[in-house]
Amino acid sequence: MAKLTTLHEFIMDKQADFPYASGELSRLLSDIAIASKVVSNDVRRAGLMNDILGKQGNTNVQGEEQQKLDVIADKAFISVFKTGGEVCGIASEENDEFMPFESEFSQAGKYVVLFDPLDGSSNIDVNVSIGTIFSIYRRISPKGTPATKEDMLQEGDKQIAAGYVLYGSSTMLVYTTGKGVNGFTLDPYIGEFCLSHSNMKMPETGRTYAMNEGNISICDPGIKEYIETYCQQTQPGQPRPYSGRYIGSLVADFHRNLIKGGIYIYPSTTVDPEGRLRLLYECNPLAYIAEQAGGLATTGHERVMGIKPTELHERVPFFIGSKTMVEQAMNCLKK
Ligand code: AFP
């Protein structure tokens, strides 16, 4: 068997791509891998442990009911960020406010991390794939001071790195630092993420669409037109219409589309005029990965990563996936 490249080895090799790198980003990525192994272990045992599975008993700032695993994952990631020394503050989908770290040690860190500790939490109790999504920015505030809200509210274009961990049939970590996208599968025998998907490219088009079609009557008519015209009718030269696949965990739907080609749509609706997905914790990091892999991510009208955020928990309509499919959907909206 050929020798596997571990995530740690890969990160160290890639550090040479950034001539002035101090190693902090490399250490931060390694810390993320450690936290995700902890969360992966909890996810794998969830069905056996009453203290892991089920509702936490409170709602988060989005008004959504928190699951115990949401909180466990949130704490696991915050703990590695607080003790690593590279991060001066974080913002998480599970917390109302951003969290500047208090210690001098952390305030010397040059990065902030924004993350969704467990995306797709309504799938936890039914053993369906869920994931963690993260986004790393260089702080704007001076080193040695507490992190500020401005550090958190940066355009997606300013991301230094982004990625996700998918707790699926295997656990995978996929990330980019702006030089392509690479995926690592957790080998449970040795407890290491190993390179399994190098230089990932999203096919220019695909045959799968993911959308909560229960919302179709409360969307812009352009969405209905896109779904009916492009997805549900057999296209010239094709044997049948596209396949509809909606997991309800964005990270899992995105991962499938990244590998096989496809589109994920969460548009604005009359109930959620801004859409449902969070710009900072879900859309920007996946948009960075999509673009790095040759795909597109828009609100239906503009590039997601060009938006200047104004609020921590801001939502945007989201169209992400294979370039041609996203462009076709946007053309239908224009009409
Ligand atoms: P949760 O993490 O709160 O379950 O949200 C999941 C999510 O942000 C995204 O991962 C899903 O695709 C989408 O929301 C599901 O939303 P609907 O239930 O409205 O289809």
Short mmCIF file of C-alpha atoms and ligand atoms in Angstrom, two decimals:
data_model
loop_
_atom_site.label_atom_id
_atom_site.label_comp_id
_atom_site.label_asym_id
_atom_site.label_seq_id
_atom_site.Cartn_x
_atom_site.Cartn_y
_atom_site.Cartn_z
CA MET A 1 0.00 0.00 0.00
CA ALA A 2 1.31 3.48 -0.92
CA LYS A 3 2.16 5.71 2.03
CA LEU A 4 -0.71 7.99 2.97
CA THR A 5 -0.17 11.72 3.41
CA THR A 6 -1.59 12.88 6.71
CA LEU A 7 -3.30 16.23 7.05
CA HIS A 8 -0.50 17.39 9.31
CA GLU A 9 2.18 16.49 6.74
CA PHE A 10 0.15 18.17 4.00
CA ILE A 11 -0.31 21.38 5.99
CA MET A 12 3.41 21.52 6.76
CA ASP A 13 4.35 20.96 3.08
CA LYS A 14 1.90 23.65 1.94
CA GLN A 15 3.26 26.21 4.38
CA ALA A 16 6.09 26.71 1.85
CA ASP A 17 3.49 28.20 -0.58
CA PHE A 18 3.32 31.22 1.71
CA PRO A 19 6.87 32.58 1.95
CA TYR A 20 6.21 34.81 4.99
CA ALA A 21 4.15 32.23 6.88
CA SER A 22 4.88 32.10 10.57
CA GLY A 23 3.23 28.71 11.07
CA GLU A 24 0.25 30.12 12.96
CA LEU A 25 -2.27 29.25 10.26
CA SER A 26 -0.80 25.76 10.01
CA ARG A 27 -1.19 25.31 13.77
CA LEU A 28 -4.73 26.66 13.64
CA LEU A 29 -5.72 24.20 10.91
CA SER A 30 -4.22 21.38 12.96
CA ASP A 31 -6.22 22.56 15.99
CA ILE A 32 -9.41 22.45 13.91
CA ALA A 33 -8.58 18.88 12.95
CA ILE A 34 -8.17 17.96 16.63
CA ALA A 35 -11.53 19.47 17.63
CA SER A 36 -13.26 17.79 14.72
CA LYS A 37 -11.91 14.39 15.79
CA VAL A 38 -13.42 14.95 19.23
CA VAL A 39 -16.76 15.92 17.69
CA SER A 40 -16.59 13.04 15.24
CA ASN A 41 -16.19 10.60 18.14
CA ASP A 42 -19.21 12.09 19.90
CA VAL A 43 -21.29 11.97 16.71
CA ARG A 44 -20.37 8.30 16.18
CA ARG A 45 -21.49 7.37 19.73
CA ALA A 46 -24.52 9.67 19.89
CA GLY A 47 -27.13 6.93 19.66
CA LEU A 48 -25.65 5.20 22.73
CA MET A 49 -25.33 8.18 25.03
CA ASN A 50 -28.28 10.00 26.55
CA ASP A 51 -26.10 12.94 27.50
CA ILE A 52 -25.17 13.48 23.83
CA LEU A 53 -28.38 12.89 21.93
CA GLY A 54 -31.51 15.03 22.05
CA LYS A 55 -32.52 18.59 22.72
CA GLN A 56 -30.52 20.89 24.96
CA GLY A 57 -33.69 22.61 26.11
CA ASN A 58 -33.01 26.15 24.89
CA THR A 59 -33.10 28.11 21.66
CA ASN A 60 -30.20 29.92 19.99
CA VAL A 61 -30.20 33.48 18.67
CA GLN A 62 -31.82 32.27 15.45
CA GLY A 63 -34.81 31.05 17.50
CA GLU A 64 -33.87 27.45 16.67
CA GLU A 65 -33.94 24.72 19.28
CA GLN A 66 -30.39 23.72 20.24
CA GLN A 67 -29.43 20.07 20.34
CA LYS A 68 -27.01 18.74 22.95
CA LEU A 69 -24.51 17.98 20.20
CA ASP A 70 -24.70 21.58 18.92
CA VAL A 71 -23.52 22.73 22.31
CA ILE A 72 -20.90 19.98 22.70
CA ALA A 73 -19.41 20.78 19.27
CA ASP A 74 -19.47 24.52 19.97
CA LYS A 75 -17.55 24.01 23.23
CA ALA A 76 -15.02 21.63 21.65
CA PHE A 77 -14.08 24.12 18.95
CA ILE A 78 -14.04 27.13 21.28
CA SER A 79 -11.79 25.24 23.65
CA VAL A 80 -9.10 24.54 21.01
CA PHE A 81 -9.30 28.11 19.72
CA LYS A 82 -8.90 29.53 23.24
CA THR A 83 -5.91 27.40 24.08
CA GLY A 84 -4.12 27.42 20.71
CA GLY A 85 -2.79 30.99 20.81
CA GLU A 86 -3.50 31.75 17.13
CA VAL A 87 -7.08 33.03 17.57
CA CYS A 88 -8.04 36.25 19.36
CA GLY A 89 -11.80 35.73 19.12
CA ILE A 90 -14.58 33.77 17.50
CA ALA A 91 -18.17 34.06 16.35
CA SER A 92 -20.36 30.99 16.27
CA GLU A 93 -23.81 30.34 14.93
CA GLU A 94 -24.76 29.01 18.35
CA ASN A 95 -23.89 32.17 20.30
CA ASP A 96 -25.74 35.49 20.26
CA GLU A 97 -22.59 37.62 20.45
CA PHE A 98 -19.05 37.22 19.16
CA MET A 99 -16.52 36.17 21.78
CA PRO A 100 -13.26 38.14 22.18
CA PHE A 101 -10.79 35.98 24.13
CA GLU A 102 -9.59 37.57 27.35
CA SER A 103 -6.11 36.21 27.90
CA GLU A 104 -2.99 38.05 26.75
CA PHE A 105 -1.89 34.82 25.13
CA SER A 106 -5.00 34.73 22.88
CA GLN A 107 -5.00 38.46 22.21
CA ALA A 108 -1.56 38.03 20.64
CA GLY A 109 -3.20 35.78 18.02
CA LYS A 110 -3.70 37.19 14.54
CA TYR A 111 -6.80 35.29 13.42
CA VAL A 112 -10.53 35.16 14.09
CA VAL A 113 -12.62 32.11 13.30
CA LEU A 114 -16.32 32.14 12.40
CA PHE A 115 -18.04 28.80 12.43
CA ASP A 116 -21.16 26.70 12.50
CA PRO A 117 -20.25 23.96 14.96
CA LEU A 118 -22.89 21.53 13.76
CA ASP A 119 -24.74 22.23 10.55
CA GLY A 120 -27.90 20.23 9.88
CA SER A 121 -28.66 19.74 13.54
CA SER A 122 -32.22 18.62 12.83
CA ASN A 123 -30.58 15.51 11.33
CA ILE A 124 -28.65 14.56 14.47
CA ASP A 125 -31.35 12.44 16.08
CA VAL A 126 -32.06 10.52 12.88
CA ASN A 127 -28.49 9.50 12.08
CA VAL A 128 -28.18 11.56 8.89
CA SER A 129 -24.96 13.35 7.84
CA ILE A 130 -24.12 16.61 9.61
CA GLY A 131 -21.04 18.83 9.56
CA THR A 132 -18.93 21.66 10.91
CA ILE A 133 -18.20 24.69 8.71
CA PHE A 134 -15.43 27.22 9.43
CA SER A 135 -14.00 30.41 8.07
CA ILE A 136 -10.70 32.06 9.07
CA TYR A 137 -9.90 35.77 8.73
CA ARG A 138 -6.88 37.85 9.65
CA ARG A 139 -7.90 40.30 12.36
CA ILE A 140 -8.22 44.02 11.54
CA SER A 141 -7.75 45.22 15.11
CA PRO A 142 -4.17 45.48 16.39
CA LYS A 143 -2.52 42.43 17.93
CA GLY A 144 -2.45 42.48 21.71
CA THR A 145 -5.96 44.01 22.00
CA PRO A 146 -9.35 42.27 22.29
CA ALA A 147 -10.97 41.15 19.02
CA THR A 148 -13.69 43.51 17.74
CA LYS A 149 -16.92 43.13 15.83
CA GLU A 150 -15.19 44.61 12.76
CA ASP A 151 -12.81 41.65 12.83
CA MET A 152 -15.86 39.42 12.40
CA LEU A 153 -17.75 41.49 9.80
CA GLN A 154 -15.36 41.12 6.87
CA GLU A 155 -16.28 40.28 3.27
CA GLY A 156 -15.91 36.64 2.28
CA ASP A 157 -13.22 37.76 -0.16
CA LYS A 158 -10.99 38.45 2.85
CA GLN A 159 -11.05 34.83 4.06
CA ILE A 160 -7.59 33.36 4.62
CA ALA A 161 -8.89 29.81 4.78
CA ALA A 162 -12.21 28.00 4.98
CA GLY A 163 -13.41 24.46 5.21
CA TYR A 164 -15.83 21.95 6.55
CA VAL A 165 -15.88 18.62 8.31
CA LEU A 166 -18.53 16.18 7.18
CA TYR A 167 -19.62 13.54 9.68
CA GLY A 168 -21.02 11.19 7.06
CA SER A 169 -20.44 7.56 6.14
CA SER A 170 -16.86 8.54 6.93
CA THR A 171 -15.57 11.74 8.51
CA MET A 172 -13.95 14.08 6.01
CA LEU A 173 -12.22 17.42 6.34
CA VAL A 174 -12.16 19.59 3.21
CA TYR A 175 -10.40 22.95 3.18
CA THR A 176 -8.85 25.68 1.08
CA THR A 177 -6.29 28.38 1.79
CA GLY A 178 -6.86 29.92 -1.65
CA LYS A 179 -4.69 27.48 -3.57
CA GLY A 180 -7.21 24.83 -4.52
CA VAL A 181 -9.32 22.49 -2.44
CA ASN A 182 -8.18 19.28 -0.78
CA GLY A 183 -10.12 16.63 1.12
CA PHE A 184 -8.92 14.31 3.90
CA THR A 185 -10.68 11.24 5.23
CA LEU A 186 -10.37 10.34 8.90
CA ASP A 187 -8.80 6.90 9.17
CA PRO A 188 -10.39 5.56 12.35
CA TYR A 189 -7.64 2.94 12.78
CA ILE A 190 -4.83 5.46 13.13
CA GLY A 191 -6.94 8.47 14.19
CA GLU A 192 -5.49 10.67 11.44
CA PHE A 193 -7.01 12.60 8.56
CA CYS A 194 -5.32 11.33 5.38
CA LEU A 195 -5.33 12.93 1.94
CA SER A 196 -8.05 11.18 -0.07
CA HIS A 197 -9.31 13.87 -2.49
CA SER A 198 -6.50 16.04 -3.81
CA ASN A 199 -7.12 19.20 -5.86
CA MET A 200 -10.90 18.81 -5.90
CA LYS A 201 -12.74 20.32 -8.88
CA MET A 202 -16.48 20.81 -9.08
CA PRO A 203 -17.83 19.57 -12.44
CA GLU A 204 -18.98 22.49 -14.60
CA THR A 205 -22.47 21.06 -14.65
CA GLY A 206 -24.30 18.21 -12.95
CA ARG A 207 -27.56 16.30 -12.84
CA THR A 208 -28.62 16.83 -9.23
CA TYR A 209 -30.52 19.67 -7.61
CA ALA A 210 -31.04 20.23 -3.90
CA MET A 211 -33.78 22.49 -2.65
CA ASN A 212 -36.52 22.31 -0.02
CA GLU A 213 -39.29 22.14 -2.64
CA GLY A 214 -41.90 22.45 0.08
CA ASN A 215 -41.13 26.17 -0.24
CA ILE A 216 -41.75 26.41 -3.99
CA SER A 217 -45.07 28.28 -3.71
CA ILE A 218 -43.54 30.94 -1.44
CA CYS A 219 -40.48 31.64 -3.66
CA ASP A 220 -39.86 34.04 -6.52
CA PRO A 221 -41.53 32.60 -9.68
CA GLY A 222 -38.06 32.48 -11.28
CA ILE A 223 -37.16 29.62 -8.94
CA LYS A 224 -40.19 27.63 -10.04
CA GLU A 225 -39.25 28.31 -13.64
CA TYR A 226 -35.66 27.12 -13.09
CA ILE A 227 -36.76 23.93 -11.33
CA GLU A 228 -39.48 23.09 -13.86
CA THR A 229 -37.52 24.02 -16.99
CA TYR A 230 -34.03 22.83 -16.22
CA CYS A 231 -34.36 20.24 -13.44
CA GLN A 232 -37.66 18.48 -14.02
CA GLN A 233 -37.66 18.26 -17.82
CA THR A 234 -35.45 15.92 -19.79
CA GLN A 235 -32.75 18.04 -21.44
CA PRO A 236 -31.68 17.35 -25.05
CA GLY A 237 -29.30 14.39 -25.14
CA GLN A 238 -30.16 13.29 -21.59
CA PRO A 239 -32.05 10.10 -20.68
CA ARG A 240 -34.20 11.63 -17.93
CA PRO A 241 -34.68 14.78 -15.82
CA TYR A 242 -32.24 15.68 -13.03
CA SER A 243 -32.42 13.91 -9.68
CA GLY A 244 -33.76 15.85 -6.71
CA ARG A 245 -31.63 15.19 -3.58
CA TYR A 246 -32.17 17.28 -0.45
CA ILE A 247 -30.50 16.11 2.74
CA GLY A 248 -31.30 19.19 4.81
CA SER A 249 -27.65 19.47 5.91
CA LEU A 250 -26.12 22.05 3.61
CA VAL A 251 -22.64 20.68 4.17
CA ALA A 252 -23.68 17.20 3.00
CA ASP A 253 -25.63 18.47 -0.02
CA PHE A 254 -22.69 20.70 -0.92
CA HIS A 255 -20.14 17.91 -0.57
CA ARG A 256 -22.08 15.64 -2.93
CA ASN A 257 -22.38 18.45 -5.47
CA LEU A 258 -18.69 19.29 -5.14
CA ILE A 259 -17.80 15.74 -6.13
CA LYS A 260 -20.53 14.90 -8.64
CA GLY A 261 -21.73 18.31 -9.84
CA GLY A 262 -25.06 19.84 -8.93
CA ILE A 263 -26.76 22.86 -7.44
CA TYR A 264 -28.02 23.71 -3.94
CA ILE A 265 -30.62 26.46 -3.66
CA TYR A 266 -32.03 28.17 -0.55
CA PRO A 267 -33.78 31.22 -1.99
CA SER A 268 -35.61 34.05 -0.33
CA THR A 269 -39.20 33.13 0.51
CA THR A 270 -42.16 35.17 1.70
CA VAL A 271 -41.58 33.62 5.14
CA ASP A 272 -37.78 34.19 5.15
CA PRO A 273 -37.22 37.13 2.77
CA GLU A 274 -33.46 37.04 3.46
CA GLY A 275 -33.32 33.28 2.95
CA ARG A 276 -32.41 30.95 5.78
CA LEU A 277 -28.67 30.44 5.59
CA ARG A 278 -26.15 32.46 7.53
CA LEU A 279 -23.71 34.52 5.48
CA LEU A 280 -20.80 34.32 7.90
CA TYR A 281 -21.00 30.76 9.16
CA GLU A 282 -22.36 28.82 6.18
CA CYS A 283 -22.38 30.78 2.92
CA ASN A 284 -18.99 32.50 2.86
CA PRO A 285 -16.88 29.46 3.77
CA LEU A 286 -18.64 27.19 1.28
CA ALA A 287 -18.55 29.94 -1.36
CA TYR A 288 -14.76 30.13 -0.97
CA ILE A 289 -14.45 26.38 -1.44
CA ALA A 290 -16.88 26.39 -4.39
CA GLU A 291 -14.99 29.15 -6.20
CA GLN A 292 -11.63 27.52 -5.51
CA ALA A 293 -13.01 24.31 -7.03
CA GLY A 294 -14.34 26.11 -10.13
CA GLY A 295 -17.96 26.47 -8.96
CA LEU A 296 -20.08 29.51 -8.17
CA ALA A 297 -21.86 30.89 -5.11
CA THR A 298 -24.33 33.75 -5.38
CA THR A 299 -27.45 35.18 -3.77
CA GLY A 300 -29.19 34.69 -7.10
CA HIS A 301 -28.12 38.22 -8.04
CA GLU A 302 -24.59 38.84 -6.75
CA ARG A 303 -21.45 37.02 -5.62
CA VAL A 304 -21.75 35.96 -2.00
CA MET A 305 -18.12 36.69 -1.15
CA GLY A 306 -18.41 40.32 -2.29
CA ILE A 307 -21.06 41.19 0.31
CA LYS A 308 -20.00 43.44 3.19
CA PRO A 309 -21.70 41.91 6.25
CA THR A 310 -23.48 44.25 8.63
CA GLU A 311 -24.66 41.77 11.26
CA LEU A 312 -23.18 38.64 12.81
CA HIS A 313 -26.18 36.44 12.10
CA GLU A 314 -27.07 37.96 8.73
CA ARG A 315 -28.85 35.64 6.30
CA VAL A 316 -28.72 35.63 2.51
CA PRO A 317 -30.45 33.69 -0.26
CA PHE A 318 -27.95 31.08 -1.46
CA PHE A 319 -27.28 29.46 -4.84
CA ILE A 320 -24.16 27.32 -4.86
CA GLY A 321 -22.75 24.62 -7.07
CA SER A 322 -21.71 23.85 -10.61
CA LYS A 323 -21.05 27.04 -12.56
CA THR A 324 -23.45 26.42 -15.46
CA MET A 325 -26.32 25.42 -13.18
CA VAL A 326 -25.96 28.46 -10.92
CA GLU A 327 -25.80 30.75 -13.98
CA GLN A 328 -28.98 29.17 -15.42
CA ALA A 329 -30.82 29.68 -12.12
CA MET A 330 -29.67 33.30 -11.98
CA ASN A 331 -30.90 33.90 -15.53
CA CYS A 332 -34.35 32.60 -14.57
CA LEU A 333 -34.44 35.01 -11.61
CA LYS A 334 -33.53 37.95 -13.86
CA LYS A 335 -36.65 37.38 -15.91
P1 AFP B 1 -29.85 23.53 11.13
O1 AFP B 1 -28.38 23.35 11.38
O2 AFP B 1 -30.48 24.52 12.05
O3 AFP B 1 -30.58 22.23 11.04
O4 AFP B 1 -29.98 24.23 9.69
C1 AFP B 1 -29.59 23.54 8.58
C2 AFP B 1 -29.57 24.47 7.40
O5 AFP B 1 -28.92 25.67 7.72
C3 AFP B 1 -28.90 23.81 6.20
O6 AFP B 1 -27.85 22.96 6.55
C4 AFP B 1 -30.04 23.10 5.53
O7 AFP B 1 -29.84 22.85 4.17
C5 AFP B 1 -31.20 24.03 5.77
O8 AFP B 1 -30.88 24.76 6.97
C6 AFP B 1 -32.47 23.29 5.97
O9 AFP B 1 -33.52 24.18 6.03
P2 AFP B 1 -35.04 23.69 5.79
O10 AFP B 1 -35.36 22.79 6.94
O11 AFP B 1 -35.82 24.95 5.79
O12 AFP B 1 -35.09 22.99 4.47
#
